[in-house]
Amino acid sequence: MADGQSGGRPREGTPEYEWLYGSGGNRGPQPTEPRRRASGHEDEATRLMATGGDDAGLYPAPPPQQPPQGRRRAAPPPRTPQGPPVPPPGPPPGRAPGRPAAGAPRRRRRFPVLRVLLLLLVLWLVFLVAVPIWAWNNVERIDAMPTGDRPGDQPGTTYLVVGSDSRAGLSEEERRTLGTGDVGGDRTDTIIMIHTGGGQPVVVSFPRDTVVDLPDGGSSKINAVFAEGGGGDAGAQYLVQTIEQNTGIRIDHYAEIGMGGVAQVVDAIGGIEICPEDAIKDDGAHLDIPAGCQEVDGTTALNYSRARCSKNGPPECPLVRSDLDRVQNQREVVSAVGSTAADPLNVLLPWRYVALNKAATSFIAVDEQTNVVEAARMGLALRAIGGGARNCTVPLADSSAESWDETRSTALFEAIASDETDSITDDLCTATGLEP
């Protein structure tokens, strides 16, 4: 090149190359010094550097300086997609930091509460079982089943329940209150036979003045058979044998309830309701009650079942009551006792439960074959008198209640012995024993 210098550099004074080599003689090209980066929040890697010369904005900013080793900045907190960084969770309101949550101790205490409830339930079940077993030890045992000629085994179960006029176990004050008098010997003024089996339960009452044949010959009123047999075990055997001989029905279990037992049981369950059709006044039984339904205590309930006076009687007993009405009153009392005793309160209230079991076993005697289970079944049978059972009086020839209607009584007893109680017709089972 003619106008070039050695080494390829243009000669001085050539203006068209000054943009590349600059002016100033022989000095070499001097790069533009980058300005210091301004403080701000722009991205340093992409921000263009502003300069004061003509070159402003032509060069990108240099990469940011790396922080010294050993002084690394902490990682920024995570950002949510649409908001600022999420702060770490703090303690719930009302609780200081580091304090355990209020729910944790309660969850731990729940198990002791459940254990306590379970323990109370177990103790309650033990109580329900232990009280009858304890009370059962007070029950007197009687060798009531006779030996010798008896009806064979029959389907179903037949109970003979006897209400004794025995004064044994009663104090002088209790005898005066109950109006027992000084009658000697033991009489069974209440005799009820209960049969349960495959059919409907049947209850048969025997009026106290009914005349029956005795096993060793002769005859007697049925309420005197127990005493004629000698009372106690012998009297019970004699009565069972007499009933079996006259009915053809085998007696499986025997229960004898003393006079004081009825009154104490009624008081233990808080009284019963009776509904006499007429007002009754009986000085001998210490009874004076109006007609209609009413709540009575144990003494009144017992005297009601024993009263023999009603309206339209002679002057010495202005209200003479027939034996048939008395039988119905006895069934009414037994039914009310069974229904009221089944009230859940008599189980849920401990004092009632204890009093009921104690009273029910203090004046009762059962045969030696009756255990706790059989006694419970007998109680259910007594409860059936109030509902679900056929309530009958042994078929009678007339209102004197001294003799049976042979045809109807035989048919009734055969149906019971064969456990075909559903076949018993209304003419065989009546409340008074008289033919409808």
Coordinates of C-alpha atoms in Angstrom, one line a residue, residues 215-415:
P215 CA -103.0 -90.3 99.5
D216 CA -103.6 -92.6 102.6
G217 CA -107.4 -92.4 102.3
G218 CA -110.1 -90.0 103.4
S219 CA -110.4 -86.4 102.3
S220 CA -109.7 -82.9 103.5
K221 CA -109.8 -79.3 102.5
I222 CA -106.8 -78.6 100.4
N223 CA -105.5 -75.8 102.6
A224 CA -105.2 -78.2 105.6
V225 CA -103.2 -80.9 103.7
F226 CA -99.9 -79.4 104.5
A227 CA -100.6 -79.3 108.3
E228 CA -102.1 -82.8 108.2
G229 CA -98.9 -84.1 106.7
G230 CA -97.0 -82.8 109.7
G231 CA -95.7 -79.5 108.3
G232 CA -92.1 -78.9 107.2
D233 CA -90.6 -81.4 104.8
A234 CA -93.2 -84.1 105.5
G235 CA -96.1 -81.6 105.0
A236 CA -94.6 -80.4 101.7
Q237 CA -94.2 -84.0 100.5
Y238 CA -97.8 -84.8 101.5
L239 CA -99.2 -81.7 99.7
V240 CA -97.2 -82.5 96.5
Q241 CA -98.3 -86.1 96.6
T242 CA -102.0 -85.1 97.1
I243 CA -101.9 -82.6 94.2
E244 CA -100.2 -85.2 91.9
Q245 CA -102.7 -87.9 92.9
N246 CA -105.8 -85.6 92.2
T247 CA -104.5 -84.0 89.0
G248 CA -102.2 -86.6 87.4
I249 CA -99.6 -83.9 86.8
R250 CA -96.0 -84.4 88.0
I251 CA -94.7 -81.5 90.1
D252 CA -91.1 -80.7 89.1
H253 CA -90.3 -77.9 91.6
Y254 CA -91.8 -76.6 94.9
A255 CA -91.7 -73.1 96.5
E256 CA -93.1 -72.0 99.8
I257 CA -93.5 -68.3 100.6
G258 CA -93.9 -67.2 104.2
M259 CA -96.4 -64.5 105.2
G260 CA -93.8 -61.9 105.9
G261 CA -92.1 -62.5 102.5
V262 CA -94.9 -61.0 100.5
A263 CA -95.0 -57.8 102.6
Q264 CA -91.2 -57.3 102.5
V265 CA -90.9 -57.9 98.7
V266 CA -93.7 -55.4 98.0
D267 CA -91.9 -52.8 100.2
A268 CA -88.6 -53.6 98.5
I269 CA -89.9 -52.8 95.1
G270 CA -91.6 -49.6 96.2
G271 CA -95.2 -50.9 96.4
I272 CA -97.7 -52.3 93.9
E273 CA -101.0 -51.3 92.4
I274 CA -104.2 -53.1 93.2
C275 CA -107.7 -52.5 91.8
P276 CA -110.5 -53.8 94.0
E277 CA -113.9 -53.6 92.5
D278 CA -115.5 -52.9 95.9
A279 CA -114.5 -51.2 99.1
I280 CA -113.2 -53.7 101.5
K281 CA -113.3 -53.5 105.3
D282 CA -111.9 -56.5 107.2
D283 CA -111.0 -55.9 110.9
G284 CA -109.5 -59.4 111.2
A285 CA -107.1 -58.7 108.3
H286 CA -106.5 -55.1 109.4
L287 CA -107.8 -53.9 106.0
D288 CA -109.9 -50.9 105.1
I289 CA -109.5 -49.7 101.5
P290 CA -111.8 -48.0 99.0
A291 CA -112.7 -49.3 95.6
G292 CA -110.6 -48.5 92.6
C293 CA -107.0 -48.7 91.6
Q294 CA -104.5 -47.5 94.2
E295 CA -100.8 -47.9 95.3
V296 CA -100.4 -49.9 98.4
D297 CA -97.5 -51.0 100.6
G298 CA -96.5 -54.5 101.6
T299 CA -98.7 -54.8 104.6
T300 CA -101.8 -53.7 102.7
A301 CA -101.0 -55.9 99.8
L302 CA -100.7 -59.0 102.0
N303 CA -103.9 -58.2 103.9
Y304 CA -105.7 -57.6 100.6
S305 CA -104.8 -61.1 99.5
R306 CA -106.0 -62.6 102.8
A307 CA -109.2 -60.6 103.3
R308 CA -112.5 -62.5 103.4
C309 CA -114.9 -59.7 103.8
S310 CA -116.8 -57.8 101.1
K311 CA -120.1 -56.0 100.8
N312 CA -123.5 -57.4 101.7
G313 CA -122.3 -59.6 104.5
P314 CA -123.7 -60.4 108.0
P315 CA -123.2 -57.8 110.9
E316 CA -120.2 -59.5 112.4
C317 CA -118.4 -59.3 109.0
P318 CA -120.2 -56.6 107.1
L319 CA -118.3 -57.4 103.9
V320 CA -118.2 -61.2 103.6
R321 CA -116.0 -62.2 100.6
S322 CA -116.2 -65.5 98.8
D323 CA -113.2 -67.7 98.5
L324 CA -113.3 -67.3 94.7
D325 CA -112.8 -63.6 94.9
R326 CA -110.0 -64.1 97.4
V327 CA -108.2 -66.4 94.8
Q328 CA -108.4 -63.6 92.2
N329 CA -107.0 -61.1 94.7
Q330 CA -104.1 -63.4 95.4
R331 CA -103.4 -63.8 91.7
E332 CA -103.6 -60.0 91.3
V333 CA -101.0 -59.5 94.0
V334 CA -98.6 -62.1 92.6
S335 CA -99.0 -60.6 89.1
A336 CA -98.3 -57.1 90.4
V337 CA -95.2 -58.2 92.3
G338 CA -93.8 -60.0 89.2
S339 CA -94.5 -57.0 86.9
T340 CA -93.1 -54.4 89.3
A341 CA -90.1 -56.4 90.3
A342 CA -89.1 -56.4 86.6
D343 CA -88.8 -52.6 86.6
P344 CA -85.3 -51.7 85.4
L345 CA -85.0 -49.3 88.5
N346 CA -85.0 -52.4 90.7
V347 CA -81.7 -53.4 89.0
L348 CA -80.2 -50.0 88.4
L349 CA -80.7 -48.8 91.9
P350 CA -78.3 -50.8 94.1
W351 CA -80.2 -50.4 97.4
R352 CA -83.4 -51.6 95.7
Y353 CA -81.6 -54.5 94.1
V354 CA -80.1 -55.6 97.4
A355 CA -83.4 -55.2 99.3
L356 CA -85.4 -57.1 96.7
N357 CA -83.0 -60.1 96.7
K358 CA -82.8 -60.1 100.5
A359 CA -86.6 -59.9 101.0
A360 CA -87.3 -62.5 98.3
T361 CA -85.0 -65.0 99.9
S362 CA -85.6 -64.4 103.6
F363 CA -89.1 -65.9 103.6
I364 CA -88.9 -68.5 100.9
A365 CA -88.2 -72.2 100.9
V366 CA -87.6 -74.4 97.8
D367 CA -87.1 -78.0 97.0
E368 CA -83.6 -79.4 97.0
Q369 CA -83.5 -79.8 93.2
T370 CA -84.1 -76.0 92.6
N371 CA -80.9 -74.1 91.9
V372 CA -80.4 -70.4 91.1
V373 CA -81.2 -70.9 87.4
E374 CA -84.4 -72.8 88.2
A375 CA -85.4 -70.2 90.7
A376 CA -84.9 -67.5 88.0
R377 CA -87.1 -69.5 85.7
M378 CA -89.7 -69.8 88.4
G379 CA -89.6 -66.1 88.9
L380 CA -90.3 -65.6 85.1
A381 CA -93.2 -68.0 85.4
L382 CA -94.7 -66.0 88.3
R383 CA -94.3 -62.9 86.2
A384 CA -96.3 -64.6 83.4
I385 CA -99.3 -64.5 85.7
G386 CA -99.7 -60.8 84.8
G387 CA -99.5 -61.3 81.1
G388 CA -98.9 -64.0 78.5
A389 CA -100.3 -66.8 80.6
R390 CA -103.7 -68.5 80.8
N391 CA -105.0 -67.7 84.3
C392 CA -107.4 -70.4 85.5
T393 CA -109.1 -71.6 88.7
V394 CA -109.6 -75.3 88.9
P395 CA -112.9 -76.1 87.3
L396 CA -115.6 -76.2 90.0
A397 CA -119.0 -77.8 90.2
D398 CA -120.6 -74.8 91.9
S399 CA -119.8 -71.6 93.7
S400 CA -119.2 -73.2 97.0
A401 CA -115.8 -74.2 95.6
E402 CA -115.8 -77.4 97.6
S403 CA -115.9 -79.9 94.7
W404 CA -114.4 -80.0 91.2
D405 CA -116.2 -80.4 87.9
E406 CA -114.9 -83.8 87.0
T407 CA -115.3 -83.6 83.2
R408 CA -113.8 -80.1 82.8
S409 CA -111.1 -80.6 85.4
T410 CA -109.9 -83.9 83.8
A411 CA -109.7 -82.3 80.4
L412 CA -107.7 -79.3 81.7
F413 CA -105.2 -81.5 83.6
E414 CA -104.7 -83.9 80.7
A415 CA -103.8 -80.9 78.4

